[in-house]
Amino acid sequence: MRNASPTPRTAQEDDDFLASVRAGLRRRPRTIPPKYFYDAHGSQLFDLICTTPEYYPTRTETGILERHGAEMAARIGASCVLIELGSGSATKTPLLLQHLADDAVYVPIDICEPHLLKSTQRLQNMFPSMKMQPLCTDYHRLHAHALKRHAGRRHAVFFPGSTIGNCTPGNAVHLLRHAAKLVGPGGGLLIGVDCKKSPDTLHAAYNDAAGHTAAFNLNLLTRMQRELGAQLNATQFAHHAYYNEALGRIEMHLVSRCRQEIRLGKESFTFDAGESIHTENSYKYTAQEFQRLACAAGWQPETVWSDGNGWFNVHYLRANQEMGARLSALPARHGRCSPTPAG
Ligand code: AVI
């Protein structure tokens, strides 16, 4: 759900945003889920973040895919069905598709239809013989039965960008379990995961000198004003991102610079100076830590590709035969990528 919709929002989306903000501001510590960063402006800001010298994940993962894309495609099986979760603008996808066979099927899944159709068209132009079946839905809610099965082919999920890091570890296990159900027993998962590293490097990545990450965080307040009619003074909040080493995660907060109020409808929320709204977690995992989570979700680790600094990993895993079979009998319970205070 990286790239947001420039299309009119539905009443349901408005209600979700309002309900999430209201519940999050009532809670202590206060929280708002990171999925609300991605309105049209927030998505543009995220794209800018990815171009900054400090934000290493995008270019590091791209480098790994450039170097090892052929091996990854061979692992998956060239005539596969590749399902990309939250495909957005799918900028890294060609690095993999170029090594798949022409009879492979690509299934990009994204909640934003215009974005999905535009990026699928771009990829179709690049790979005219490849079958592409875009699916506009929230991948958390997608049931395995809704996916068209292609008999005799391996199904594999592609989930780049370390978006899994925006889930708490517990929710990451739920989401990985969901991915196992989507591909079925023996299916594959190719997933990008940001690694633990020097706190200085991490701090810089979430506090870029150009101020794009700060603008991205603060845009949440502007969005609340515009879409929910919230009364607040955005200039009296400051972006704060730091590495919580004990929990292995970057935390992003909006910190009140003074005692003030946010008004939302008839409700008023008082902030003391220094009090914050927790807006995002970005968990960082060693290869072993991530593999432990994945094993708990029914995956068997196979290969890990990394960069020269060991800053970012791309994992390939295989869905367990028994676990896959057992999970597909379970009712759907899907992890959500939202921050919780203690994670
Ligand atoms: C989308 N996600 C993986 C990004 C991250 O690094 O956690 C979102 C982001 N937040 C601030 N900068 C980038």
mmCIF file of N, CA and C in Angstrom, residues 9-27 30-33 35-36 141 223-224 227-230 264-265 267 269:
data_model
loop_
_atom_site.group_PDB
_atom_site.id
_atom_site.type_symbol
_atom_site.label_atom_id
_atom_site.label_comp_id
_atom_site.label_asym_id
_atom_site.label_seq_id
_atom_site.Cartn_x
_atom_site.Cartn_y
_atom_site.Cartn_z
ATOM 1 N N ARG A 9 -11.948 9.596 -2.838
ATOM 2 C CA ARG A 9 -12.009 8.574 -1.797
ATOM 3 C C ARG A 9 -13.450 8.131 -1.602
ATOM 4 N N THR A 10 -13.621 6.905 -1.176
ATOM 5 C CA THR A 10 -14.966 6.416 -0.921
ATOM 6 C C THR A 10 -15.350 6.795 0.509
ATOM 7 N N ALA A 11 -16.673 6.738 0.795
ATOM 8 C CA ALA A 11 -17.143 7.033 2.151
ATOM 9 C C ALA A 11 -16.513 6.065 3.144
ATOM 10 N N GLN A 12 -16.323 4.803 2.694
ATOM 11 C CA GLN A 12 -15.718 3.785 3.560
ATOM 12 C C GLN A 12 -14.295 4.194 3.953
ATOM 13 N N GLU A 13 -13.529 4.687 2.954
ATOM 14 C CA GLU A 13 -12.158 5.118 3.236
ATOM 15 C C GLU A 13 -12.142 6.298 4.205
ATOM 16 N N ASP A 14 -13.076 7.239 4.010
ATOM 17 C CA ASP A 14 -13.163 8.380 4.930
ATOM 18 C C ASP A 14 -13.449 7.900 6.344
ATOM 19 N N ASP A 15 -14.398 6.954 6.439
ATOM 20 C CA ASP A 15 -14.789 6.439 7.750
ATOM 21 C C ASP A 15 -13.614 5.745 8.424
ATOM 22 N N ASP A 16 -12.865 4.943 7.634
ATOM 23 C CA ASP A 16 -11.724 4.219 8.192
ATOM 24 C C ASP A 16 -10.708 5.209 8.751
ATOM 25 N N PHE A 17 -10.421 6.250 7.980
ATOM 26 C CA PHE A 17 -9.422 7.238 8.403
ATOM 27 C C PHE A 17 -9.897 7.929 9.679
ATOM 28 N N LEU A 18 -11.144 8.386 9.664
ATOM 29 C CA LEU A 18 -11.692 9.084 10.825
ATOM 30 C C LEU A 18 -11.675 8.171 12.056
ATOM 31 N N ALA A 19 -12.154 6.955 11.876
ATOM 32 C CA ALA A 19 -12.219 6.023 13.019
ATOM 33 C C ALA A 19 -10.818 5.714 13.539
ATOM 34 N N SER A 20 -9.854 5.534 12.629
ATOM 35 C CA SER A 20 -8.478 5.213 13.057
ATOM 36 C C SER A 20 -7.853 6.377 13.806
ATOM 37 N N VAL A 21 -8.065 7.602 13.288
ATOM 38 C CA VAL A 21 -7.464 8.775 13.938
ATOM 39 C C VAL A 21 -8.106 8.994 15.307
ATOM 40 N N ARG A 22 -9.416 8.879 15.338
ATOM 41 C CA ARG A 22 -10.124 9.098 16.617
ATOM 42 C C ARG A 22 -9.655 8.086 17.662
ATOM 43 N N ALA A 23 -9.637 6.819 17.272
ATOM 44 C CA ALA A 23 -9.218 5.775 18.225
ATOM 45 C C ALA A 23 -7.755 5.971 18.614
ATOM 46 N N GLY A 24 -6.924 6.348 17.637
ATOM 47 C CA GLY A 24 -5.488 6.497 17.900
ATOM 48 C C GLY A 24 -5.171 7.668 18.815
ATOM 49 N N LEU A 25 -5.964 8.735 18.714
ATOM 50 C CA LEU A 25 -5.713 9.903 19.576
ATOM 51 C C LEU A 25 -6.249 9.687 20.991
ATOM 52 N N ARG A 26 -7.215 8.790 21.118
ATOM 53 C CA ARG A 26 -7.745 8.493 22.467
ATOM 54 C C ARG A 26 -6.776 7.602 23.246
ATOM 55 N N ARG A 27 -5.992 6.817 22.491
ATOM 56 C CA ARG A 27 -5.095 5.802 23.080
ATOM 57 C C ARG A 27 -3.875 6.466 23.716
ATOM 58 N N ARG A 30 -0.324 7.805 21.983
ATOM 59 C CA ARG A 30 -1.176 8.058 20.820
ATOM 60 C C ARG A 30 -0.529 7.485 19.559
ATOM 61 N N THR A 31 -1.357 6.903 18.699
ATOM 62 C CA THR A 31 -0.825 6.288 17.468
ATOM 63 C C THR A 31 -1.752 6.573 16.296
ATOM 64 N N ILE A 32 -1.180 6.654 15.098
ATOM 65 C CA ILE A 32 -1.972 6.656 13.864
ATOM 66 C C ILE A 32 -1.279 5.677 12.907
ATOM 67 N N PRO A 33 -2.013 4.755 12.280
ATOM 68 C CA PRO A 33 -1.367 3.749 11.422
ATOM 69 C C PRO A 33 -0.654 4.384 10.220
ATOM 70 N N LYS A 35 -0.364 3.500 7.229
ATOM 71 C CA LYS A 35 -0.971 3.419 5.894
ATOM 72 C C LYS A 35 -1.592 4.764 5.489
ATOM 73 N N TYR A 36 -1.887 5.615 6.471
ATOM 74 C CA TYR A 36 -2.497 6.913 6.131
ATOM 75 C C TYR A 36 -1.484 7.956 5.669
ATOM 76 N N ARG A 141 -6.546 -8.484 2.559
ATOM 77 C CA ARG A 141 -7.891 -9.076 2.600
ATOM 78 C C ARG A 141 -8.117 -10.090 1.495
ATOM 79 N N ARG A 223 -3.244 16.169 6.097
ATOM 80 C CA ARG A 223 -4.305 15.301 5.584
ATOM 81 C C ARG A 223 -5.494 15.270 6.550
ATOM 82 N N MET A 224 -5.204 15.236 7.858
ATOM 83 C CA MET A 224 -6.287 15.232 8.851
ATOM 84 C C MET A 224 -7.087 16.536 8.778
ATOM 85 N N GLU A 227 -9.022 16.353 5.133
ATOM 86 C CA GLU A 227 -10.033 15.321 4.900
ATOM 87 C C GLU A 227 -10.990 15.132 6.072
ATOM 88 N N LEU A 228 -10.532 15.448 7.290
ATOM 89 C CA LEU A 228 -11.390 15.195 8.459
ATOM 90 C C LEU A 228 -11.859 16.479 9.116
ATOM 91 N N GLY A 229 -11.367 17.619 8.597
ATOM 92 C CA GLY A 229 -11.725 18.907 9.204
ATOM 93 C C GLY A 229 -11.108 19.077 10.585
ATOM 94 N N ALA A 230 -10.017 18.365 10.851
ATOM 95 C CA ALA A 230 -9.362 18.490 12.170
ATOM 96 C C ALA A 230 -8.825 19.912 12.334
ATOM 97 N N LEU A 264 -11.334 17.406 16.821
ATOM 98 C CA LEU A 264 -11.837 16.509 15.786
ATOM 99 C C LEU A 264 -13.332 16.351 16.048
ATOM 100 N N GLY A 265 -14.145 16.964 15.210
ATOM 101 C CA GLY A 265 -15.582 16.985 15.471
ATOM 102 C C GLY A 265 -15.821 17.644 16.815
ATOM 103 N N GLU A 267 -14.872 16.366 19.639
ATOM 104 C CA GLU A 267 -13.876 15.910 20.608
ATOM 105 C C GLU A 267 -12.616 16.760 20.560
ATOM 106 N N PHE A 269 -8.507 16.906 21.922
ATOM 107 C CA PHE A 269 -7.391 16.108 22.456
ATOM 108 C C PHE A 269 -6.278 17.054 22.889
#
